[in-house]
Backbone as JSON, one array per atom type, in Angstrom:
{
  "sequence": "MKLRDRLILPGVVSNESLADCSLEAQIIFRDLPMIADREGRLEDRPRRIRALLRPYDNWDIDKILIELESAGFISRYSVNGTNCVSILTFTKHQSIHWKEKESELPEPQQLPQDKSKLNPSLSQDKVKLDPSLQVEVEVQEEVKVQVEEEVRGIPFAEIIDHLNMITGKHYRIVDKTKSLIRSRWNEGFRIGDFFHVHIIKAKQWLDDPEWEGYLRPITLYSNKFEGYRNERDIPTRNLSDRSRRNLRTAQEFLKKYGVTDGSVTIGAFYGGDAEITGSLPDGTRQPKP",
  "N": [[-19.51, 9.0, 13.71], [-21.12, 7.08, 16.08], [-20.92, 7.3, 19.58], [-20.26, 4.65, 21.84], [-22.03, 3.09, 24.51], [-20.43, 2.47, 27.52], [-19.1, 0.69, 30.33], [-17.66, 2.09, 33.3], [-15.57, 0.88, 35.48], [-15.09, 0.95, 39.04], [-12.54, 0.03, 39.81], [-10.97, 0.67, 37.66], [-10.88, 3.46, 37.65], [-9.64, 3.96, 40.14], [-7.15, 2.91, 39.84], [-3.74, 2.7, 40.6], [-1.51, 2.92, 38.97], [-2.59, 4.19, 36.76], [-3.18, 6.55, 37.94], [-0.72, 7.68, 38.11], [-0.26, 8.58, 35.59], [-0.53, 11.33, 33.23], [-3.12, 13.86, 33.56], [-4.54, 14.2, 31.15], [-4.01, 11.73, 29.93], [-5.33, 9.99, 31.63], [-7.98, 10.75, 31.25], [-8.42, 10.24, 28.49], [-7.92, 7.45, 28.42], [-10.07, 6.6, 29.94], [-12.13, 7.3, 28.22], [-11.65, 6.0, 25.82], [-12.85, 3.39, 25.46], [-15.42, 4.03, 24.47], [-15.19, 4.43, 21.79], [-14.17, 2.12, 20.89], [-14.33, -1.2, 19.47], [-16.17, -4.34, 20.04], [-14.11, -5.98, 20.91], [-12.36, -4.37, 22.09], [-10.76, -2.92, 20.35], [-9.47, -0.35, 18.16], [-9.0, 1.95, 15.46], [-5.69, 3.17, 15.02], [-5.55, 6.2, 14.87], [-4.65, 9.11, 15.62], [-5.55, 11.82, 15.13], [-8.24, 11.51, 14.42], [-9.22, 10.26, 16.72], [-8.95, 12.34, 18.56], [-10.79, 14.11, 17.41], [-13.16, 12.8, 17.88], [-13.26, 12.38, 20.66], [-12.2, 14.59, 22.1], [-12.88, 17.17, 20.81], [-12.61, 19.96, 21.16], [-10.31, 20.44, 22.44], [-6.88, 21.07, 22.33], [-5.19, 18.69, 22.32], [-2.32, 16.51, 22.27], [-2.78, 13.64, 20.95], [-1.3, 11.41, 20.0], [0.98, 11.52, 21.61], [-0.22, 11.04, 24.04], [-1.19, 8.47, 23.69], [1.24, 7.09, 23.45], [2.15, 7.42, 26.02], [0.16, 5.96, 27.5], [0.61, 3.41, 26.42], [3.19, 2.89, 27.25], [2.7, 2.75, 29.98], [1.37, 0.41, 30.13], [-1.34, 0.08, 29.55], [-2.56, 0.07, 27.05], [-2.09, -1.35, 23.8], [-0.27, -0.79, 20.89], [-0.3, -1.58, 17.53], [0.51, -2.97, 14.3], [-0.93, -4.44, 11.46], [-0.57, -5.77, 8.33], [-0.39, -3.15, 7.26], [-2.42, -1.85, 8.56], [-2.95, 0.27, 11.2], [-3.47, -0.16, 14.64], [-5.13, 0.09, 17.83], [-5.18, -1.54, 20.87], [-7.13, -2.04, 23.68], [-6.02, -3.16, 26.63], [-7.1, -5.88, 28.65], [-9.75, -5.18, 28.22], [-12.05, -6.74, 27.66], [-12.47, -7.93, 30.06], [-13.53, -6.0, 31.68], [-15.81, -5.09, 30.54], [-19.22, -5.47, 29.64], [-20.48, -6.8, 26.93], [-22.91, -5.97, 24.56], [-25.13, -8.28, 23.03], [-25.9, -7.8, 20.44], [-23.99, -6.22, 19.32], [-21.78, -5.78, 16.64], [-19.24, -7.98, 15.24], [-15.7, -7.52, 15.63], [-13.96, -5.72, 13.17], [-11.4, -5.19, 12.86], [-7.95, -6.3, 12.71], [-6.48, -8.86, 14.82], [-3.74, -8.51, 17.15], [-0.73, -9.85, 15.89], [-0.15, -13.28, 16.4], [1.99, -15.79, 17.99], [3.26, -18.63, 16.17], [1.12, -21.46, 15.95], [0.98, -23.97, 18.47], [2.63, -26.93, 17.73], [1.95, -29.35, 18.86], [-0.76, -29.2, 19.08], [-1.63, -29.45, 16.57], [-1.01, -31.99, 15.86], [-2.26, -34.69, 17.3], [-0.85, -36.87, 18.32], [1.34, -35.86, 19.49], [0.66, -34.62, 21.79], [0.82, -33.55, 25.27], [-0.41, -35.23, 27.14], [-0.1, -37.73, 26.11], [2.55, -38.14, 25.56], [5.15, -38.4, 27.63], [7.68, -36.41, 28.66], [11.04, -36.62, 29.6], [12.11, -34.47, 32.11], [14.75, -33.49, 32.18], [15.57, -33.87, 29.55], [13.86, -32.15, 28.32], [14.76, -29.62, 29.2], [17.26, -29.7, 27.97], [16.54, -29.59, 25.29], [15.35, -27.06, 25.19], [17.57, -25.45, 25.73], [19.14, -26.06, 23.53], [17.57, -25.0, 21.47], [17.63, -22.27, 22.16], [20.33, -21.71, 21.81], [20.44, -22.26, 19.1], [18.94, -20.18, 18.04], [20.51, -17.97, 18.77], [22.81, -18.54, 17.27], [21.76, -18.38, 14.67], [21.13, -15.66, 14.63], [23.63, -14.53, 14.83], [24.69, -15.33, 12.43], [23.01, -14.0, 10.63], [23.71, -11.49, 11.37], [22.65, -9.52, 13.18], [23.12, -6.6, 14.71], [22.95, -6.16, 17.7], [24.44, -5.04, 19.93], [25.87, -2.86, 18.81], [23.75, -1.18, 18.02], [22.39, -0.57, 20.47], [24.54, 0.51, 21.86], [24.96, 2.83, 20.4], [22.58, 4.18, 20.85], [22.77, 4.57, 23.65], [25.0, 6.23, 23.79], [24.09, 8.56, 22.58], [21.9, 9.3, 24.22], [23.01, 9.25, 26.79], [22.38, 7.3, 28.51], [22.14, 3.98, 30.02], [21.23, 1.57, 28.72], [20.49, -1.84, 28.64], [21.09, -4.97, 26.81], [18.51, -6.54, 26.81], [16.08, -9.24, 26.8], [13.54, -8.32, 25.85], [14.24, -6.0, 24.47], [15.93, -7.08, 22.5], [14.02, -8.6, 21.15], [12.35, -6.61, 20.04], [14.18, -5.27, 18.34], [14.88, -7.4, 16.64], [12.4, -7.88, 15.45], [12.03, -5.54, 13.9], [14.27, -5.77, 12.33], [13.68, -8.13, 10.87], [11.72, -7.08, 9.31], [13.08, -5.84, 7.43], [14.6, -3.59, 7.98], [17.74, -2.01, 8.61], [20.97, -1.44, 10.24], [21.7, 1.17, 9.72], [19.17, 2.33, 9.57], [18.25, 2.21, 12.2], [20.11, 3.95, 13.4], [19.35, 6.3, 12.12], [16.78, 6.7, 13.17], [17.4, 7.05, 15.9], [18.82, 9.47, 15.7], [17.0, 11.29, 14.5], [14.84, 11.31, 16.34], [16.2, 12.06, 18.66], [16.92, 14.62, 18.09], [14.46, 15.86, 18.27], [13.6, 15.25, 20.88], [15.65, 15.22, 22.84], [16.42, 17.46, 24.35], [14.11, 18.07, 25.63], [12.5, 17.97, 28.52], [10.06, 16.7, 29.05], [9.77, 14.87, 27.03], [12.15, 13.5, 26.75], [12.4, 11.13, 28.16], [11.21, 9.25, 26.56], [13.13, 8.41, 24.74], [13.97, 5.62, 24.34], [14.39, 2.03, 24.11], [11.83, 0.57, 24.05], [9.99, 2.42, 23.08], [11.2, 3.61, 20.76], [11.7, 1.39, 19.07], [9.32, 0.27, 18.54], [6.16, -0.58, 16.91], [5.87, 1.81, 15.7], [8.17, 2.42, 14.48], [8.75, 2.46, 11.64], [7.4, 4.75, 10.87], [8.87, 6.7, 12.3], [11.27, 6.34, 11.01], [10.78, 7.37, 8.52], [10.52, 10.03, 8.89], [11.41, 13.39, 8.14], [14.73, 14.74, 8.03], [15.57, 17.4, 9.97], [17.61, 20.11, 10.47], [18.74, 20.93, 13.68], [19.0, 23.55, 15.93], [20.42, 25.28, 18.76], [20.99, 23.28, 20.64], [21.65, 21.86, 23.81], [24.7, 22.0, 25.78], [25.3, 19.55, 26.96], [23.85, 17.76, 25.29], [25.21, 18.18, 22.87], [27.71, 17.18, 23.53], [27.15, 14.45, 23.98], [26.29, 13.72, 21.42], [28.52, 14.2, 19.82], [30.15, 12.26, 20.82], [28.8, 10.03, 19.97], [29.15, 10.35, 17.3], [31.86, 9.74, 16.98], [31.6, 7.09, 17.52], [30.27, 6.18, 15.22], [32.22, 6.65, 13.31], [34.11, 4.81, 14.17], [32.98, 2.3, 13.69], [32.45, 2.54, 11.05], [29.91, 3.09, 10.11], [27.29, 4.49, 8.3], [24.59, 6.68, 7.39], [23.08, 7.71, 4.71], [20.83, 9.3, 4.54], [20.65, 11.03, 6.61], [21.74, 14.13, 7.88], [24.61, 14.22, 9.19], [26.55, 16.11, 10.01], [25.07, 18.52, 10.39], [23.53, 17.71, 12.53], [25.34, 17.18, 14.62], [26.38, 19.63, 15.03], [28.65, 20.49, 13.69], [31.18, 20.22, 11.09], [30.61, 17.57, 8.84], [32.37, 14.67, 9.12], [31.97, 12.22, 8.17], [31.17, 11.23, 5.16], [30.48, 9.42, 3.21], [28.11, 6.92, 2.09], [26.2, 3.99, 2.72], [23.91, 2.35, 0.83], [22.18, 0.36, 1.94], [22.51, 0.72, 4.61], [24.36, -0.93, 5.95], [27.19, -2.39, 7.81], [30.53, -1.33, 7.39], [33.55, -2.53, 7.72], [36.39, -1.0, 9.24], [39.67, -0.65, 7.82]],
  "CA": [[-19.49, 7.73, 14.49], [-21.88, 7.17, 17.39], [-20.14, 6.76, 20.71], [-20.9, 3.49, 22.45], [-22.21, 3.09, 25.99], [-19.52, 1.52, 28.09], [-19.02, 0.72, 31.79], [-16.36, 2.51, 33.89], [-15.59, 0.22, 36.78], [-14.3, 1.69, 40.11], [-11.16, -0.43, 39.78], [-10.19, 1.38, 36.61], [-10.71, 4.86, 38.1], [-8.77, 4.01, 41.27], [-5.89, 2.22, 39.52], [-2.64, 3.51, 41.03], [-0.64, 3.14, 37.81], [-3.25, 5.16, 35.96], [-3.07, 7.83, 38.68], [0.63, 8.24, 37.85], [-0.25, 9.16, 34.26], [-1.03, 12.69, 33.14], [-4.59, 13.97, 33.57], [-5.04, 13.97, 29.77], [-3.96, 10.33, 29.61], [-6.38, 9.35, 32.43], [-9.27, 11.01, 30.61], [-8.48, 9.52, 27.23], [-8.08, 6.03, 28.71], [-11.45, 6.43, 30.38], [-13.09, 7.49, 27.12], [-11.34, 5.17, 24.65], [-13.82, 2.29, 25.22], [-16.58, 4.5, 23.79], [-14.95, 4.37, 20.33], [-13.6, 0.8, 20.59], [-15.29, -2.27, 19.14], [-16.47, -5.25, 21.1], [-12.88, -6.62, 21.35], [-11.52, -3.32, 22.66], [-9.84, -2.46, 19.33], [-9.85, 0.81, 17.39], [-7.93, 2.36, 14.51], [-4.72, 4.08, 15.58], [-5.59, 7.45, 14.09], [-4.71, 10.15, 16.7], [-6.37, 13.03, 14.82], [-9.63, 11.1, 14.46], [-9.57, 10.01, 18.09], [-9.2, 13.66, 19.2], [-12.02, 14.68, 16.86], [-14.29, 12.1, 18.46], [-13.35, 12.46, 22.11], [-11.86, 15.94, 22.65], [-12.88, 18.06, 19.66], [-12.41, 21.36, 21.49], [-9.02, 20.56, 23.16], [-5.72, 20.91, 21.43], [-4.33, 17.68, 22.92], [-1.49, 15.65, 21.41], [-3.26, 12.29, 21.19], [-0.25, 10.47, 19.79], [1.81, 11.55, 22.79], [-0.99, 10.44, 25.13], [-1.18, 7.01, 23.42], [2.55, 6.57, 23.79], [2.2, 7.33, 27.49], [-0.67, 4.84, 27.95], [1.26, 2.13, 26.06], [4.37, 2.76, 28.15], [2.22, 2.41, 31.29], [0.84, -0.9, 30.08], [-2.81, 0.08, 29.48], [-2.97, -0.26, 25.69], [-1.09, -1.93, 22.86], [-0.37, -0.22, 19.53], [0.35, -2.53, 16.63], [0.19, -2.81, 12.87], [-1.07, -5.69, 10.69], [-0.78, -5.52, 6.9], [-0.55, -1.74, 7.0], [-3.49, -1.24, 9.38], [-2.48, 0.57, 12.56], [-4.56, -0.36, 15.56], [-4.91, 0.22, 19.31], [-5.98, -2.56, 21.63], [-7.26, -1.72, 25.1], [-5.73, -4.37, 27.34], [-8.07, -6.29, 29.67], [-11.02, -4.58, 27.89], [-13.16, -7.69, 27.77], [-12.7, -8.28, 31.48], [-14.14, -4.88, 32.31], [-16.99, -4.66, 29.85], [-20.28, -6.45, 29.3], [-20.8, -6.43, 25.57], [-24.28, -6.24, 24.11], [-25.03, -9.36, 22.09], [-26.17, -7.31, 19.1], [-22.89, -5.46, 18.8], [-21.17, -6.57, 15.59], [-17.94, -8.48, 15.45], [-14.64, -6.6, 15.29], [-13.46, -5.75, 11.8], [-9.95, -4.92, 12.93], [-7.19, -7.5, 12.93], [-5.89, -9.07, 16.11], [-2.27, -8.53, 17.11], [-0.2, -11.12, 15.34], [0.18, -14.22, 17.4], [3.0, -16.7, 17.74], [2.81, -19.79, 15.49], [0.34, -22.39, 16.78], [1.72, -25.11, 19.06], [2.54, -28.1, 16.87], [1.27, -30.44, 19.52], [-2.17, -29.09, 18.94], [-1.89, -29.86, 15.22], [-0.76, -33.42, 15.78], [-2.63, -35.18, 18.58], [0.15, -37.81, 18.81], [2.41, -35.12, 20.21], [0.12, -33.96, 22.98], [1.52, -33.84, 26.5], [-1.02, -36.32, 27.9], [0.25, -39.0, 25.53], [3.96, -38.3, 25.53], [5.74, -37.91, 28.87], [9.02, -36.14, 28.41], [12.01, -36.49, 30.74], [12.38, -33.04, 32.33], [16.15, -33.12, 31.81], [15.62, -33.82, 28.12], [13.13, -30.94, 27.9], [15.69, -28.53, 29.42], [18.32, -29.79, 26.97], [15.92, -29.15, 24.0], [15.16, -25.62, 25.27], [18.88, -24.85, 25.63], [19.57, -26.21, 22.15], [16.76, -24.04, 20.68], [18.12, -20.96, 22.42], [21.62, -21.63, 21.09], [20.17, -22.22, 17.65], [18.45, -18.83, 17.72], [21.67, -17.1, 18.89], [23.71, -18.77, 16.11], [21.12, -17.81, 13.47], [21.26, -14.22, 14.69], [25.04, -14.22, 14.52], [24.85, -15.53, 10.95], [22.29, -12.89, 9.99], [24.46, -10.28, 11.72], [21.85, -8.53, 13.87], [24.08, -5.88, 15.56], [22.28, -5.62, 18.9], [25.36, -4.23, 20.75], [26.16, -1.59, 18.15], [22.51, -0.38, 18.05], [22.17, -0.1, 21.8], [25.65, 1.42, 22.22], [24.76, 4.12, 19.75], [21.46, 4.87, 21.57], [23.27, 5.02, 24.96], [25.89, 7.38, 23.56], [23.25, 9.76, 22.26], [21.04, 9.64, 25.36], [23.7, 9.3, 28.02], [21.76, 6.26, 29.38], [22.89, 2.68, 30.13], [20.29, 0.5, 28.43], [21.16, -3.15, 28.46], [20.47, -5.73, 25.74], [17.64, -7.51, 27.47], [15.3, -10.03, 25.8], [12.5, -7.46, 25.27], [14.89, -5.12, 23.49], [16.37, -7.9, 21.36], [12.81, -8.98, 20.44], [11.91, -5.47, 19.26], [15.17, -5.07, 17.27], [14.71, -8.53, 15.75], [11.19, -7.68, 14.64], [12.28, -4.5, 12.9], [15.26, -6.36, 11.41], [12.97, -9.05, 10.03], [10.92, -6.3, 8.38], [13.97, -5.32, 6.35], [15.37, -2.44, 8.42], [19.16, -2.34, 8.97], [21.58, -0.69, 11.26], [21.56, 2.59, 9.42], [17.8, 2.8, 9.87], [18.18, 2.4, 13.65], [20.81, 5.17, 13.7], [18.52, 7.37, 11.68], [15.73, 6.94, 14.12], [18.09, 7.64, 17.09], [19.17, 10.86, 15.41], [15.76, 12.06, 14.26], [14.05, 11.5, 17.62], [17.02, 12.77, 19.64], [16.78, 16.05, 17.71], [13.17, 16.33, 18.71], [13.23, 14.99, 22.27], [16.74, 15.13, 23.81], [16.43, 18.63, 25.3], [12.76, 18.31, 26.13], [12.32, 17.18, 29.75], [8.84, 15.92, 29.01], [9.86, 13.81, 25.98], [13.44, 12.8, 26.74], [12.27, 9.78, 28.69], [10.82, 8.34, 25.52], [14.25, 7.99, 23.96], [14.24, 4.29, 24.96], [14.06, 0.96, 23.11], [10.45, 0.19, 23.93], [9.33, 3.41, 22.27], [11.83, 3.83, 19.44], [11.72, 0.22, 18.22], [7.94, -0.26, 18.51], [5.56, -0.61, 15.58], [5.98, 3.19, 15.12], [9.59, 2.54, 13.93], [8.76, 2.84, 10.22], [7.02, 6.16, 10.79], [10.0, 7.49, 12.7], [12.34, 6.23, 9.98], [10.46, 8.17, 7.35], [10.44, 11.46, 9.19], [12.51, 14.17, 7.49], [15.82, 15.3, 8.91], [15.51, 18.9, 10.02], [18.67, 20.56, 11.32], [18.28, 21.48, 14.97], [19.97, 24.48, 16.56], [20.21, 25.57, 20.2], [21.1, 22.14, 21.49], [22.42, 22.08, 25.05], [26.1, 21.49, 25.74], [25.26, 18.13, 27.27], [23.45, 17.08, 24.11], [26.25, 18.22, 21.88], [28.8, 16.25, 23.9], [26.67, 13.11, 23.7], [26.17, 13.52, 20.0], [29.86, 14.1, 19.29], [30.65, 10.95, 21.2], [28.11, 9.02, 19.08], [29.76, 10.49, 15.99], [33.04, 8.98, 17.04], [31.21, 5.7, 17.43], [29.96, 5.92, 13.81], [33.53, 6.58, 12.58], [34.79, 3.59, 14.58], [32.37, 1.13, 13.05], [32.22, 2.78, 9.64], [28.46, 3.01, 9.8], [26.72, 5.77, 7.88], [23.25, 6.64, 6.89], [23.12, 8.77, 3.78], [19.62, 10.11, 4.59], [20.73, 11.94, 7.76], [22.82, 15.08, 7.81], [25.36, 14.05, 10.42], [27.16, 17.37, 10.4], [24.07, 19.44, 10.9], [23.01, 17.24, 13.79], [26.3, 17.3, 15.7], [26.77, 21.01, 15.18], [29.95, 20.72, 13.12], [31.28, 19.67, 9.73], [30.43, 16.14, 8.73], [33.55, 13.97, 8.69], [31.48, 10.97, 7.52], [30.43, 11.73, 3.97], [30.02, 8.32, 2.37], [26.84, 6.29, 2.55], [25.92, 2.67, 2.27], [22.5, 2.36, 0.58], [21.34, -0.47, 2.79], [22.79, 0.95, 5.97], [25.08, -2.01, 6.54], [28.45, -1.98, 8.36], [31.67, -1.43, 6.49], [34.65, -2.58, 8.69], [37.56, -0.16, 8.96], [40.89, -1.47, 7.55]],
  "C": [[-20.25, 7.98, 15.77], [-21.05, 6.56, 18.48], [-20.96, 5.63, 21.41], [-21.03, 3.69, 23.92], [-21.28, 2.04, 26.59], [-19.55, 1.72, 29.62], [-17.67, 1.3, 32.19], [-16.36, 1.95, 35.25], [-14.71, 1.01, 37.79], [-12.84, 1.27, 40.09], [-10.32, 0.29, 38.75], [-9.88, 2.83, 37.08], [-9.68, 4.97, 39.22], [-7.41, 3.36, 41.04], [-4.67, 3.17, 39.79], [-1.71, 3.87, 39.84], [-1.25, 4.2, 36.9], [-3.14, 6.55, 36.59], [-1.7, 8.46, 38.46], [0.71, 8.84, 36.45], [-0.74, 10.59, 34.31], [-2.55, 12.68, 33.2], [-5.21, 13.69, 32.2], [-5.09, 12.47, 29.51], [-5.06, 9.57, 30.37], [-7.75, 9.54, 31.71], [-9.42, 10.25, 29.27], [-8.6, 8.02, 27.45], [-9.48, 5.73, 29.2], [-12.45, 6.45, 29.21], [-12.83, 6.59, 25.92], [-12.38, 4.06, 24.41], [-15.03, 2.74, 24.44], [-16.44, 4.49, 22.28], [-14.3, 3.05, 19.95], [-14.67, -0.18, 20.22], [-15.42, -3.24, 20.24], [-15.22, -6.02, 21.67], [-11.88, -5.6, 21.97], [-10.46, -2.78, 21.67], [-10.4, -1.21, 18.63], [-8.72, 1.19, 16.49], [-6.99, 3.36, 15.25], [-4.57, 5.31, 14.68], [-5.75, 8.62, 15.07], [-5.61, 11.35, 16.38], [-7.9, 12.67, 14.93], [-10.08, 10.86, 15.91], [-9.81, 11.36, 18.82], [-10.47, 14.29, 18.71], [-13.28, 14.07, 17.54], [-14.45, 12.34, 19.96], [-13.12, 13.85, 22.7], [-11.81, 16.96, 21.53], [-12.49, 19.5, 19.92], [-11.08, 21.54, 22.28], [-7.9, 20.24, 22.21], [-4.72, 19.91, 22.07], [-3.52, 16.92, 21.9], [-1.84, 14.2, 21.7], [-2.15, 11.24, 20.99], [0.67, 10.36, 21.01], [1.09, 10.84, 23.93], [-1.04, 8.94, 24.95], [0.12, 6.39, 23.74], [2.66, 6.41, 25.32], [1.38, 6.17, 28.03], [-0.03, 3.51, 27.57], [2.38, 1.86, 26.97], [3.89, 2.31, 29.54], [1.52, 1.05, 31.29], [-0.69, -0.99, 29.95], [-3.36, -0.2, 28.08], [-1.82, -0.84, 24.93], [-1.32, -1.3, 21.51], [0.36, -1.19, 18.59], [-0.14, -2.29, 15.19], [0.16, -4.2, 12.22], [-1.44, -5.38, 9.28], [-1.13, -4.05, 6.6], [-1.67, -1.07, 7.79], [-2.98, -1.04, 10.8], [-3.67, 0.56, 13.52], [-4.14, -0.1, 17.01], [-5.78, -0.87, 19.93], [-5.99, -2.17, 23.1], [-7.1, -3.02, 25.92], [-6.73, -4.62, 28.44], [-9.47, -5.7, 29.41], [-12.18, -5.54, 28.17], [-13.45, -8.12, 29.19], [-13.5, -7.18, 32.22], [-15.48, -4.47, 31.71], [-17.97, -5.84, 29.62], [-20.83, -6.03, 27.96], [-22.21, -6.84, 25.19], [-24.22, -7.31, 22.99], [-25.28, -8.92, 20.63], [-25.0, -6.59, 18.49], [-22.08, -6.34, 17.79], [-19.74, -6.94, 15.9], [-16.88, -7.42, 15.04], [-14.18, -6.79, 13.85], [-11.98, -5.47, 11.71], [-9.14, -6.14, 13.24], [-6.67, -7.63, 14.36], [-4.37, -8.78, 16.04], [-1.81, -9.88, 16.66], [0.25, -12.03, 16.5], [1.39, -15.06, 17.01], [2.47, -17.89, 16.96], [2.12, -20.81, 16.46], [1.2, -23.54, 17.25], [1.55, -26.33, 18.17], [1.87, -29.27, 17.55], [-0.2, -30.45, 19.36], [-2.59, -29.52, 17.5], [-1.76, -31.33, 15.05], [-1.05, -34.03, 17.14], [-1.63, -36.19, 19.16], [1.24, -37.18, 19.59], [1.97, -34.45, 21.44], [0.74, -34.43, 24.25], [0.92, -35.02, 27.24], [-0.7, -37.66, 27.35], [1.75, -39.25, 25.53], [4.56, -37.61, 26.75], [7.25, -37.69, 28.64], [9.88, -36.11, 29.68], [12.34, -35.04, 30.92], [13.76, -32.63, 31.91], [16.26, -33.03, 30.33], [14.96, -32.51, 27.62], [14.04, -29.72, 28.09], [16.75, -28.49, 28.32], [17.79, -29.25, 25.62], [15.8, -27.62, 24.05], [16.52, -24.9, 25.12], [19.38, -24.9, 24.19], [18.84, -25.19, 21.25], [17.32, -22.63, 20.89], [19.47, -20.73, 21.73], [21.44, -21.5, 19.61], [19.77, -20.8, 17.26], [19.64, -17.86, 17.77], [22.6, -17.26, 17.71], [23.12, -18.2, 14.87], [21.27, -16.28, 13.43], [22.67, -13.75, 14.37], [25.26, -14.32, 13.01], [24.18, -14.37, 10.22], [22.95, -11.55, 10.3], [23.6, -9.21, 12.29], [22.76, -7.84, 14.93], [23.42, -5.29, 16.79], [23.17, -4.65, 19.69], [25.57, -2.88, 20.11], [24.92, -0.62, 18.21], [22.29, 0.27, 19.42], [23.3, 0.82, 22.27], [25.43, 2.81, 21.63], [23.64, 4.94, 20.5], [21.99, 5.37, 22.92], [24.19, 6.2, 24.83], [25.16, 8.69, 23.32], [22.5, 10.26, 23.51], [21.75, 9.83, 26.7], [23.17, 8.27, 29.03], [22.65, 5.0, 29.36], [21.88, 1.57, 29.87], [21.05, -0.75, 28.15], [20.39, -3.92, 27.33], [19.66, -6.86, 26.34], [16.77, -8.2, 26.38], [14.26, -9.16, 25.1], [13.08, -6.6, 24.21], [15.34, -5.89, 22.26], [15.13, -8.34, 20.51], [12.34, -7.83, 19.5], [12.88, -5.22, 18.12], [15.05, -6.17, 16.23], [13.5, -8.39, 14.91], [11.39, -6.67, 13.58], [13.28, -5.02, 11.83], [14.59, -7.31, 10.37], [12.07, -8.35, 9.04], [11.77, -5.65, 7.33], [14.75, -4.13, 6.78], [16.75, -2.91, 8.8], [19.69, -1.29, 9.86], [21.49, 0.81, 10.99], [20.19, 3.15, 9.67], [17.65, 3.05, 11.36], [18.9, 3.7, 14.02], [20.01, 6.4, 13.29], [17.43, 7.73, 12.64], [16.26, 7.54, 15.41], [18.28, 9.14, 16.86], [17.96, 11.77, 15.29], [15.04, 12.36, 15.6], [14.86, 12.24, 18.67], [16.95, 14.27, 19.33], [15.48, 16.62, 18.28], [12.99, 16.28, 20.23], [14.36, 15.2, 23.25], [16.76, 16.25, 24.79], [15.05, 18.97, 25.75], [12.48, 17.44, 27.31], [11.1, 16.24, 29.72], [8.91, 14.76, 28.08], [11.14, 13.04, 26.07], [13.33, 11.38, 27.21], [11.8, 8.78, 27.68], [11.92, 7.95, 24.54], [14.76, 6.65, 24.56], [13.83, 3.22, 23.96], [12.63, 0.71, 22.94], [9.62, 1.13, 23.08], [9.92, 3.52, 20.88], [11.72, 2.6, 18.51], [10.33, -0.44, 18.17], [7.44, -0.32, 17.08], [5.51, 0.78, 14.9], [7.31, 3.41, 14.43], [9.56, 3.08, 12.5], [8.35, 4.31, 10.06], [8.16, 7.07, 11.22], [11.08, 7.52, 11.62], [12.03, 7.11, 8.8], [10.22, 9.66, 7.66], [11.64, 12.17, 8.56], [13.49, 14.7, 8.49], [15.83, 16.79, 8.83], [16.62, 19.33, 10.99], [18.19, 21.28, 12.58], [19.38, 22.37, 15.58], [19.58, 24.58, 18.03], [20.21, 24.29, 21.0], [21.93, 22.48, 22.71], [23.79, 21.54, 24.91], [26.14, 20.03, 26.03], [24.9, 17.3, 26.02], [24.52, 17.07, 23.04], [27.4, 17.29, 22.26], [28.37, 14.81, 23.63], [26.72, 12.79, 22.21], [27.54, 13.41, 19.31], [30.48, 12.75, 19.64], [30.05, 9.86, 20.31], [28.71, 9.16, 17.69], [31.09, 9.7, 15.91], [32.74, 7.45, 16.94], [30.93, 5.31, 15.93], [31.26, 5.76, 13.04], [34.26, 5.29, 12.91], [34.28, 2.37, 13.87], [32.14, 1.38, 11.55], [30.79, 2.7, 9.21], [27.96, 4.41, 9.45], [25.32, 5.6, 7.42], [23.09, 7.87, 6.02], [21.85, 9.7, 3.89], [19.67, 11.1, 5.78], [21.94, 12.84, 7.59], [23.57, 15.03, 9.16], [25.93, 15.36, 10.95], [26.25, 18.35, 11.05], [23.58, 19.0, 12.27], [24.01, 17.43, 14.93], [26.84, 18.72, 15.84], [28.15, 21.28, 14.62], [30.0, 20.17, 11.69], [31.26, 18.19, 9.77], [31.74, 15.53, 8.28], [33.19, 12.68, 7.98], [30.66, 11.42, 6.34], [29.92, 10.63, 3.09], [28.68, 7.79, 2.9], [26.73, 4.9, 1.96], [24.43, 2.59, 2.04], [21.65, 1.51, 1.51], [21.63, -0.27, 4.23], [23.64, -0.1, 6.69], [26.45, -1.49, 7.02], [29.59, -2.2, 7.32], [32.92, -1.37, 7.41], [35.82, -1.66, 8.26], [38.75, -1.04, 8.7], [41.83, -1.43, 8.75]]
}
């Protein structure tokens, strides 16, 4: 692949948020436009990105992309099985040559089109709504969504409680977190899948000062969730005392709610014999009598 000529504006180089990133992340963000298409999109293939941009450096590109996404410089997404990276504000900083071909990569999935645009009779310039009625409609819609989620049984609290017990953090159930959980839930994942991801990634990151900060909803429940879910469970030894305490507390949580995930070796993870031996194939909750 031939690298493209791109502009590097002074505002990008002097960006304070970028300056807070690692040197590797700064370099990769500077170079990504050279392998992006005219819309600032490229395939999310870390090994290929390293081969194109840093072939002689043993850099962990996936880790760098996670850092850049967390800092708000890129977006990683998947559409119909195609994993992509989008450089945010790319088109504002680049002057694209008119001969450059159109992007062949899918856009991030958008929200459904505004119905008022489909039906001219519903446009705002023809129908003046009473502001109080509009507020009432919005409240009703919010309540409707909450009721639907209760009926579907999306266990936001249990998922975040389990994550907090493992990490020792105090993450709240904010709208962004609910949106991420809801997206994964609508893809067919269930509570056992979330616990599996918590356990697998905690094994890898909990005692690593550089990676522990990524044990958070925005990283764990992103479009990388399916990949995390399919990682194999490898027993981890030499956990710190703090980690063992957190994990034993989380084990009590699993016993309380009767939630198990048959694909994870609970005993090996917590450093003791597994008291939870059953498994629910779909990872759903089984209330204790």
